[in-house]
Coordinates of N, CA and C in Angstrom, one line a residue:
M1 N 78.0 190.2 100.6 CA 78.8 189.2 101.2 C 78.0 188.0 101.7
D2 N 76.8 188.2 102.1 CA 75.9 187.1 102.6 C 76.0 185.9 101.6
E3 N 75.7 186.2 100.3 CA 75.7 185.2 99.3 C 77.0 184.5 99.1
L4 N 78.1 185.3 99.1 CA 79.4 184.8 98.9 C 79.8 183.8 100.1
I5 N 79.5 184.2 101.3 CA 79.8 183.4 102.5 C 79.0 182.0 102.3
L6 N 77.8 182.1 101.9 CA 77.0 180.8 101.7 C 77.6 180.0 100.6
A7 N 78.0 180.6 99.5 CA 78.6 179.8 98.4 C 79.9 179.3 98.8
F8 N 80.7 180.1 99.5 CA 82.1 179.6 99.9 C 82.0 178.5 100.9
D9 N 81.0 178.6 101.8 CA 80.9 177.5 102.8 C 80.6 176.2 102.0
L10 N 79.8 176.3 101.0 CA 79.4 175.1 100.2 C 80.7 174.5 99.5
Y11 N 81.5 175.4 99.0 CA 82.7 175.0 98.3 C 83.7 174.3 99.3
V12 N 83.9 175.0 100.5 CA 84.8 174.5 101.5 C 84.4 173.1 102.0
R13 N 83.1 172.9 102.1 CA 82.6 171.6 102.7 C 82.6 170.5 101.6
Y14 N 82.3 170.9 100.4 CA 82.0 169.8 99.4 C 82.9 169.9 98.1
G15 N 83.6 171.0 97.9 CA 84.4 171.1 96.7 C 83.6 171.5 95.5
R16 N 84.1 171.2 94.4 CA 83.4 171.5 93.1 C 82.0 170.9 93.0
L17 N 81.0 171.7 92.7 CA 79.7 171.1 92.5 C 79.1 171.7 91.2
G18 N 78.3 170.8 90.5 CA 77.7 171.2 89.3 C 76.3 171.8 89.5
K19 N 75.7 172.3 88.5 CA 74.4 173.0 88.6 C 73.3 172.0 88.9
N20 N 73.5 170.7 88.7 CA 72.4 169.8 89.0 C 72.6 169.1 90.3
D21 N 73.6 169.5 91.1 CA 73.8 168.9 92.4 C 72.7 169.4 93.3
P22 N 72.1 168.6 94.1 CA 71.0 169.0 95.0 C 71.4 170.1 96.0
K23 N 72.7 170.1 96.4 CA 73.2 171.2 97.3 C 73.2 172.5 96.6
V24 N 73.5 172.5 95.3 CA 73.5 173.8 94.5 C 72.1 174.2 94.3
I25 N 71.2 173.3 94.0 CA 69.8 173.7 93.8 C 69.2 174.2 95.1
E26 N 69.5 173.6 96.2 CA 69.0 174.1 97.5 C 69.5 175.5 97.8
L27 N 70.8 175.7 97.6 CA 71.4 177.1 97.8 C 70.7 178.1 96.9
S28 N 70.5 177.7 95.6 CA 69.9 178.6 94.7 C 68.5 179.0 95.2
D29 N 67.7 178.1 95.7 CA 66.4 178.4 96.2 C 66.5 179.3 97.4
L30 N 67.5 179.1 98.3 CA 67.7 179.9 99.5 C 68.1 181.4 99.1
L31 N 69.0 181.5 98.1 CA 69.4 182.8 97.7 C 68.3 183.6 97.1
G32 N 67.4 182.9 96.4 CA 66.2 183.5 95.8 C 65.3 184.1 96.9
R33 N 65.3 183.5 98.1 CA 64.4 183.9 99.2 C 65.0 184.9 100.2
L34 N 66.4 184.9 100.2 CA 67.0 185.8 101.2 C 66.6 187.2 101.0
P35 N 66.3 187.9 102.1 CA 65.8 189.3 102.0 C 67.0 190.3 101.9
I36 N 67.8 190.1 100.9 CA 68.9 191.0 100.7 C 68.6 192.0 99.6
H37 N 68.0 191.5 98.5 CA 67.7 192.4 97.4 C 66.2 192.6 97.3
P38 N 65.8 193.8 96.8 CA 64.4 194.1 96.7 C 63.7 193.1 95.8
R39 N 62.4 192.8 96.1 CA 61.7 191.8 95.3 C 61.7 192.0 93.8
E40 N 61.7 193.3 93.4 CA 61.6 193.5 92.0 C 62.9 193.1 91.2
M41 N 63.9 192.9 92.0 CA 65.2 192.4 91.4 C 65.2 190.9 91.2
R42 N 64.3 190.2 91.9 CA 64.4 188.8 91.9 C 63.5 188.2 90.8
A43 N 64.0 188.2 89.6 CA 63.3 187.6 88.4 C 63.4 186.1 88.5
A44 N 62.7 185.5 87.5 CA 62.6 184.0 87.6 C 64.0 183.3 87.6
N45 N 65.0 183.9 86.9 CA 66.3 183.3 86.8 C 67.3 183.8 87.8
F46 N 66.8 184.6 88.8 CA 67.6 185.2 89.8 C 68.3 184.1 90.7
R47 N 69.6 184.2 90.7 CA 70.5 183.3 91.5 C 70.1 181.8 91.2
N48 N 69.9 181.5 89.9 CA 69.6 180.2 89.5 C 70.7 179.2 89.7
P49 N 70.5 177.9 89.6 CA 71.6 176.9 89.8 C 72.8 177.1 88.9
D50 N 72.6 177.6 87.7 CA 73.8 177.9 86.8 C 74.6 179.0 87.4
G51 N 74.0 180.0 88.0 CA 74.7 181.1 88.6 C 75.4 180.7 89.8
V52 N 74.8 179.9 90.6 CA 75.4 179.4 91.9 C 76.7 178.5 91.5
A53 N 76.5 177.6 90.6 CA 77.6 176.8 90.2 C 78.8 177.6 89.6
L54 N 78.5 178.7 88.9 CA 79.5 179.5 88.3 C 80.2 180.3 89.4
K55 N 79.5 180.7 90.4 CA 80.1 181.4 91.6 C 81.0 180.5 92.3
I56 N 80.7 179.2 92.5 CA 81.6 178.3 93.1 C 82.8 178.1 92.3
E57 N 82.7 178.1 91.0 CA 83.9 178.1 90.1 C 84.8 179.3 90.3
N58 N 84.1 180.5 90.4 CA 84.9 181.7 90.7 C 85.7 181.6 92.0
L59 N 85.1 181.0 93.0 CA 85.7 180.9 94.3 C 86.8 179.8 94.2
R60 N 86.6 178.8 93.4 CA 87.5 177.7 93.2 C 88.8 178.2 92.6
A61 N 88.7 179.2 91.7 CA 89.8 179.8 91.1 C 90.8 180.5 92.1
C62 N 90.2 180.9 93.3 CA 91.0 181.5 94.3 C 91.9 180.5 95.1
D63 N 91.5 179.2 94.9 CA 92.1 178.2 95.7 C 93.5 177.8 95.2
P64 N 94.6 178.2 95.9 CA 95.9 177.9 95.4 C 96.2 176.4 95.2
S65 N 95.5 175.5 95.9 CA 95.7 174.1 95.7 C 95.2 173.6 94.4
M66 N 94.4 174.4 93.7 CA 93.8 174.0 92.4 C 94.7 174.4 91.3
G67 N 95.8 175.1 91.5 CA 96.8 175.5 90.5 C 96.2 176.4 89.4
G68 N 95.3 177.3 89.8 CA 94.7 178.2 88.8 C 93.5 177.7 88.1
K69 N 93.0 176.4 88.5 CA 91.8 175.9 87.9 C 90.6 176.7 88.4
G70 N 89.5 176.5 87.7 CA 88.3 177.3 88.1 C 88.1 178.4 87.1
M71 N 87.1 179.1 87.2 CA 86.7 180.2 86.3 C 86.8 181.5 86.9
W72 N 87.9 182.3 86.6 CA 88.1 183.5 87.3 C 87.5 184.7 86.5
R73 N 86.2 184.9 86.9 CA 85.5 186.1 86.4 C 84.8 186.7 87.6
G74 N 85.3 186.4 88.8 CA 84.7 186.9 90.0 C 85.1 188.4 90.3
G75 N 84.6 188.9 91.4 CA 84.9 190.2 91.8 C 85.8 190.3 93.0
R76 N 86.0 191.5 93.5 CA 86.9 191.7 94.6 C 86.4 190.9 95.8
G77 N 85.0 190.8 96.0 CA 84.5 190.1 97.1 C 84.9 188.6 97.2
D78 N 85.1 187.9 96.0 CA 85.5 186.6 96.0 C 86.9 186.4 96.7
R79 N 87.8 187.3 96.3 CA 89.1 187.2 96.9 C 89.0 187.6 98.4
L80 N 88.2 188.5 98.8 CA 88.1 188.9 100.2 C 87.5 187.8 101.0
V81 N 86.5 187.1 100.6 CA 85.9 186.1 101.4 C 86.9 184.9 101.5
W82 N 87.7 184.7 100.4 CA 88.7 183.6 100.5 C 89.8 184.0 101.6
D83 N 90.3 185.2 101.5 CA 91.3 185.6 102.4 C 90.9 185.6 103.9
L84 N 89.6 186.0 104.1 CA 89.1 186.0 105.5 C 88.8 184.7 106.1
Y85 N 88.3 183.7 105.2 CA 87.7 182.5 105.8 C 88.3 181.2 105.3
A86 N 89.2 181.2 104.4 CA 89.8 180.0 103.8 C 90.4 179.1 104.9
H87 N 91.0 179.8 105.9 CA 91.7 179.1 106.9 C 90.9 179.0 108.2
Q88 N 89.6 179.4 108.1 CA 88.8 179.3 109.3 C 87.4 178.7 108.9
P89 N 87.5 177.4 108.5 CA 86.3 176.8 108.0 C 85.1 176.7 109.0
E90 N 85.5 176.5 110.3 CA 84.4 176.4 111.3 C 83.7 177.7 111.5
E91 N 84.5 178.8 111.6 CA 83.9 180.2 111.7 C 83.0 180.5 110.4
L92 N 83.6 180.1 109.2 CA 82.8 180.3 108.0 C 81.5 179.6 108.1
H93 N 81.5 178.3 108.5 CA 80.2 177.6 108.6 C 79.3 178.1 109.6
Q94 N 79.8 178.6 110.7 CA 78.9 179.2 111.7 C 78.3 180.5 111.2
L95 N 79.1 181.3 110.5 CA 78.5 182.5 109.9 C 77.4 182.1 108.8
A96 N 77.7 181.1 108.0 CA 76.7 180.7 107.0 C 75.4 180.3 107.7
E97 N 75.5 179.5 108.7 CA 74.3 179.1 109.4 C 73.6 180.2 110.1
A98 N 74.3 181.2 110.6 CA 73.7 182.4 111.2 C 73.0 183.2 110.1
I99 N 73.6 183.3 108.9 CA 72.9 184.0 107.8 C 71.6 183.3 107.4
R100 N 71.7 182.0 107.3 CA 70.5 181.2 107.0 C 69.4 181.5 108.0
E101 N 69.7 181.5 109.3 CA 68.8 181.8 110.3 C 68.2 183.1 110.2
Q102 N 69.0 184.1 110.0 CA 68.5 185.5 109.9 C 67.6 185.7 108.6
G103 N 68.0 184.9 107.6 CA 67.2 185.0 106.3 C 65.8 184.5 106.6
N104 N 65.6 183.5 107.4 CA 64.3 182.9 107.7 C 63.5 183.9 108.6
E105 N 64.2 184.7 109.4 CA 63.5 185.6 110.3 C 63.2 187.0 109.8
T106 N 63.9 187.4 108.7 CA 63.9 188.8 108.3 C 63.1 188.9 107.0
P107 N 61.8 189.3 107.0 CA 61.0 189.3 105.8 C 61.4 190.4 104.8
E108 N 61.8 191.6 105.3 CA 62.1 192.7 104.4 C 63.6 192.8 104.0
A109 N 63.8 193.4 102.9 CA 65.2 193.5 102.4 C 66.1 194.2 103.3
A110 N 67.3 193.7 103.5 CA 68.2 194.3 104.5 C 69.1 195.3 103.7
T111 N 69.1 196.5 104.0 CA 69.9 197.5 103.3 C 71.2 197.7 104.1
T112 N 72.3 198.0 103.4 CA 73.6 198.2 104.0 C 73.7 199.5 104.7
E113 N 74.0 199.5 106.0 CA 74.2 200.8 106.7 C 75.7 201.2 106.8
D114 N 76.5 200.2 106.9 CA 77.9 200.4 107.2 C 78.8 199.7 106.1
E115 N 79.3 200.3 105.1 CA 80.0 199.6 104.1 C 81.2 199.0 104.6
G116 N 81.6 197.8 104.0 CA 82.8 197.1 104.4 C 82.5 196.1 105.5
F117 N 81.3 195.8 105.8 CA 81.0 194.8 106.8 C 81.0 193.4 106.2
P118 N 82.1 192.7 106.3 CA 82.3 191.5 105.5 C 81.5 190.3 105.9
E119 N 80.8 190.4 107.0 CA 79.9 189.3 107.4 C 78.5 189.3 106.7
G120 N 78.3 190.4 105.9 CA 77.1 190.5 105.2 C 76.0 191.4 105.8
R121 N 75.0 191.7 105.0 CA 74.0 192.7 105.5 C 73.1 192.2 106.6
L122 N 72.7 190.9 106.5 CA 71.8 190.3 107.4 C 72.4 190.3 108.8
L123 N 73.7 189.9 109.0 CA 74.3 189.8 110.3 C 74.6 191.2 110.7
E124 N 75.0 192.1 109.8 CA 75.2 193.5 110.2 C 74.0 194.1 110.8
R125 N 72.8 193.9 110.2 CA 71.6 194.5 110.7 C 71.2 193.9 112.1
A126 N 71.4 192.6 112.2 CA 71.1 191.9 113.5 C 72.0 192.4 114.6
H127 N 73.3 192.5 114.3 CA 74.2 193.0 115.2 C 73.9 194.4 115.7
K128 N 73.6 195.3 114.8 CA 73.3 196.7 115.1 C 72.0 196.8 115.8
R129 N 71.1 195.9 115.5 CA 69.8 195.9 116.2 C 70.0 195.7 117.7
R130 N 70.9 194.8 118.0 CA 71.2 194.5 119.4 C 71.9 195.7 120.1
E131 N 72.8 196.3 119.4 CA 73.5 197.5 119.9 C 72.6 198.7 120.1
R132 N 71.5 198.7 119.4 CA 70.6 199.9 119.5 C 69.4 199.7 120.2
N133 N 69.3 198.6 121.0 CA 68.2 198.3 121.8 C 68.2 199.3 123.0
R134 N 67.4 200.3 122.9 CA 67.4 201.4 123.8 C 67.2 201.0 125.3
E135 N 66.4 200.1 125.5 CA 66.1 199.7 126.9 C 67.3 199.0 127.5
V136 N 67.9 198.1 126.8 CA 69.1 197.4 127.3 C 70.3 198.3 127.4
V137 N 70.5 199.1 126.3 CA 71.6 200.0 126.3 C 71.5 201.0 127.5
G138 N 70.3 201.5 127.7 CA 70.1 202.5 128.8 C 70.5 201.9 130.1
R139 N 70.1 200.7 130.3 CA 70.4 200.0 131.6 C 71.9 199.8 131.7
K140 N 72.5 199.5 130.6 CA 74.0 199.2 130.6 C 74.7 200.5 131.0
L141 N 74.3 201.6 130.4 CA 75.0 202.9 130.7 C 74.8 203.3 132.2
V142 N 73.6 203.1 132.7 CA 73.3 203.4 134.1 C 74.2 202.6 135.0
A143 N 74.3 201.3 134.7 CA 75.1 200.4 135.5 C 76.6 200.7 135.4
A144 N 77.1 201.1 134.2 CA 78.5 201.5 134.0 C 78.8 202.8 134.7
K145 N 77.9 203.7 134.7 CA 78.1 205.0 135.4 C 78.1 204.7 136.9
R146 N 77.3 203.9 137.4 CA 77.3 203.6 138.8 C 78.6 202.9 139.2
A147 N 79.1 202.0 138.4 CA 80.3 201.3 138.7 C 81.5 202.2 138.6
G148 N 81.4 203.2 137.8 CA 82.5 204.2 137.6 C 82.5 205.3 138.5
G149 N 81.7 205.3 139.6 CA 81.6 206.3 140.5 C 81.0 207.6 140.0
G150 N 80.1 207.5 139.1 CA 79.4 208.7 138.5 C 80.0 209.1 137.2
R151 N 81.1 208.4 136.7 CA 81.7 208.8 135.4 C 81.3 207.7 134.4
L152 N 81.2 208.1 133.2 CA 80.9 207.2 132.1 C 82.0 207.3 131.1
E153 N 82.9 206.3 131.1 CA 84.0 206.3 130.2 C 84.1 205.2 129.2
C154 N 84.7 205.4 128.1 CA 84.9 204.4 127.1 C 85.8 203.3 127.7
E155 N 85.4 202.0 127.6 CA 86.2 200.9 128.2 C 87.5 200.7 127.5
V156 N 87.7 201.3 126.3 CA 88.9 201.1 125.6 C 89.9 202.2 125.8
C157 N 89.5 203.4 125.6 CA 90.4 204.6 125.6 C 90.2 205.5 126.8
G158 N 89.1 205.3 127.5 CA 88.8 206.2 128.7 C 88.1 207.5 128.3
F159 N 87.7 207.7 127.1 CA 87.1 209.0 126.7 C 85.8 209.2 127.5
D160 N 85.7 210.4 128.0 CA 84.5 210.8 128.9 C 83.8 211.9 128.1
F161 N 82.6 211.6 127.6 CA 81.8 212.6 126.9 C 81.5 213.8 127.7
L162 N 81.1 213.6 129.0 CA 80.8 214.7 129.9 C 82.0 215.6 130.1
K163 N 83.1 215.0 130.3 CA 84.3 215.8 130.6 C 84.7 216.6 129.4
F164 N 84.5 216.1 128.2 CA 85.0 216.8 126.9 C 84.0 217.8 126.4
Y165 N 82.7 217.4 126.5 CA 81.6 218.2 125.9 C 80.8 219.0 126.9
G166 N 81.0 218.7 128.2 CA 80.2 219.4 129.2 C 78.8 218.7 129.3
P167 N 77.8 219.5 129.7 CA 76.5 219.0 129.9 C 75.9 218.3 128.7
L168 N 76.3 218.7 127.5 CA 75.8 218.1 126.2 C 76.2 216.6 126.2
G169 N 77.3 216.2 126.7 CA 77.8 214.9 126.7 C 77.4 214.0 127.9
E170 N 76.6 214.6 128.8 CA 76.3 213.8 130.0 C 75.4 212.6 129.7
D171 N 75.8 211.5 130.3 CA 75.2 210.2 130.2 C 75.2 209.6 128.7
F172 N 76.1 210.1 127.9 CA 76.2 209.6 126.6 C 77.4 208.7 126.3
A173 N 77.2 207.6 125.6 CA 78.2 206.7 125.1 C 77.5 205.7 124.2
E174 N 78.3 205.0 123.5 CA 77.8 203.9 122.7 C 78.0 202.6 123.3
C175 N 77.3 201.5 122.9 CA 77.5 200.2 123.4 C 77.9 199.3 122.2
H176 N 78.9 198.4 122.4 CA 79.3 197.4 121.5 C 78.9 196.0 122.0
H177 N 78.2 195.3 121.1 CA 77.8 193.9 121.5 C 79.0 193.0 121.3
I178 N 79.4 192.4 122.3 CA 80.7 191.6 122.3 C 80.6 190.2 121.9
R179 N 79.3 189.7 121.8 CA 79.2 188.3 121.4 C 79.5 188.0 120.0
P180 N 80.0 186.9 119.6 CA 80.4 186.6 118.2 C 79.3 186.8 117.2
L181 N 79.6 187.3 116.0 CA 78.6 187.5 115.0 C 77.9 186.3 114.6
S182 N 78.6 185.1 114.7 CA 77.9 183.9 114.3 C 76.9 183.4 115.4
D183 N 77.0 184.1 116.6 CA 76.1 183.8 117.7 C 75.0 184.9 117.7
I184 N 74.3 185.1 116.7 CA 73.5 186.3 116.6 C 72.0 185.9 116.6
G185 N 71.7 184.7 117.0 CA 70.3 184.2 117.0 C 69.4 185.0 117.9
P186 N 68.1 184.6 118.0 CA 67.1 185.3 118.8 C 67.3 185.1 120.3
T187 N 68.4 185.5 120.9 CA 68.6 185.4 122.3 C 68.5 186.8 123.0
Q188 N 68.2 186.8 124.3 CA 68.1 188.0 125.0 C 69.4 188.6 125.3
T189 N 69.6 189.9 125.0 CA 70.9 190.5 125.3 C 71.0 190.8 126.8
K190 N 72.1 190.4 127.4 CA 72.4 190.6 128.8 C 73.3 191.9 128.9
L191 N 73.3 192.5 130.1 CA 74.2 193.7 130.2 C 75.7 193.3 130.0
S192 N 76.0 192.1 130.4 CA 77.4 191.6 130.3 C 77.8 191.4 128.8
D193 N 76.8 191.4 127.9 CA 77.1 191.2 126.5 C 77.5 192.5 125.9
L194 N 77.4 193.6 126.6 CA 77.7 195.0 126.0 C 78.9 195.6 126.7
A195 N 79.7 196.3 125.9 CA 80.8 197.1 126.4 C 80.5 198.5 126.0
V196 N 80.8 199.4 127.0 CA 80.6 200.9 126.8 C 81.9 201.4 126.1
V197 N 81.6 202.1 124.9 CA 82.7 202.6 124.1 C 82.3 203.9 123.5
C198 N 83.4 204.7 123.1 CA 83.2 205.9 122.4 C 82.9 205.6 121.0
A199 N 82.5 206.6 120.2 CA 82.2 206.4 118.8 C 83.4 205.9 118.0
N200 N 84.6 206.5 118.3 CA 85.8 206.2 117.5 C 86.2 204.8 117.8
C201 N 86.3 204.4 119.0 CA 86.7 203.0 119.3 C 85.7 202.0 118.8
H202 N 84.4 202.3 118.8 CA 83.4 201.4 118.3 C 83.6 201.2 116.8
R203 N 83.9 202.3 116.1 CA 84.1 202.2 114.7 C 85.4 201.4 114.4
M204 N 86.4 201.5 115.2 CA 87.6 200.8 115.0 C 87.4 199.3 115.2
I205 N 86.6 198.9 116.2 CA 86.3 197.5 116.5 C 85.6 196.9 115.3
H206 N 84.6 197.6 114.8 CA 83.9 197.1 113.6 C 84.7 197.0 112.4
R207 N 85.7 197.9 112.3 CA 86.6 197.9 111.1 C 87.6 196.8 111.1
S208 N 88.0 196.3 112.3 CA 89.0 195.3 112.4 C 88.6 193.9 112.0
R209 N 89.5 193.1 111.4 CA 89.2 191.8 111.0 C 90.5 191.0 111.2
P210 N 90.4 189.9 112.1 CA 89.2 189.5 112.8 C 88.8 190.5 113.8
L211 N 87.5 190.5 114.1 CA 86.9 191.5 115.0 C 87.6 191.5 116.3
L212 N 88.1 192.7 116.7 CA 88.8 192.9 118.0 C 87.8 192.9 119.1
D213 N 88.3 192.5 120.3 CA 87.5 192.8 121.5 C 88.1 194.0 122.2
V214 N 87.5 194.4 123.3 CA 88.0 195.6 124.0 C 89.4 195.5 124.4
E215 N 89.9 194.4 124.9 CA 91.3 194.3 125.3 C 92.2 194.3 124.1
G216 N 91.7 193.7 123.0 CA 92.5 193.7 121.7 C 92.7 195.1 121.2
L217 N 91.7 195.9 121.2 CA 91.8 197.3 120.7 C 92.7 198.1 121.7
K218 N 92.6 197.8 123.0 CA 93.5 198.5 123.9 C 95.0 198.2 123.6
R219 N 95.3 196.9 123.2 CA 96.6 196.6 122.8 C 97.1 197.3 121.6
V220 N 96.2 197.4 120.6 CA 96.5 198.1 119.4 C 96.9 199.6 119.7
I221 N 96.1 200.2 120.6 CA 96.4 201.6 120.9 C 97.8 201.7 121.6
L222 N 98.0 200.8 122.6 CA 99.2 200.8 123.4 C 100.4 200.5 122.5
E223 N 100.3 199.6 121.5 CA 101.4 199.3 120.6 C 101.7 200.5 119.7
H224 N 100.7 201.2 119.3 CA 100.9 202.3 118.4 C 101.6 203.5 119.2
R225 N 101.1 203.7 120.4 CA 101.8 204.7 121.2 C 103.2 204.4 121.5
T226 N 103.5 203.1 121.7 CA 104.9 202.7 122.0 C 105.8 202.9 120.8
L227 N 105.2 202.7 119.6 CA 106.0 202.9 118.4 C 106.1 204.4 117.9
S228 N 105.2 205.2 118.4 CA 105.2 206.6 118.0 C 106.3 207.4 118.6

């Protein structure tokens, strides 16, 4: 998805572009350097300008205002990125810029840990790296337990690992980084950037699009219980 977001951002901002356009050539060069695929996959013609221009045509075929013009030989990802970001050009551009920034900072290939992360592998890894910072997460859990009068509960559903699992679950919970994915640059994580959640709620937050916050997931649970 990293590459699709970058190509779609180019299409949304500039429309149809040919293989000799400087913007296509620049994106081709960037895609060749992005640490998404192993080096052995990046042959001389990897993500060349012809391929970038073709991908823009694939995305153009998704545009209803084009009346079916464009070259539809794309994959499911083309339609997905269109559905997610066609009506959110500013968010799309912010994500594209964040991917560019991560690409410049991440020398090794980014492998996918959680399938279905539509913002791409680079932002997925940066986001999870924040959530797994043991020092910050540890301080957040201590502060949350103190604020909860000795109890450590999920901020969404109230699940208490100690209450459910006994001593095995003492002082255990996960943390979700609540700052936007497009704001994923090299900034220091503050305790206020983290929400204490159980594994199930954390998974549901990451599964939602647009990404839900704690209050948003609470509303989803409440609405489901009301309808049940």
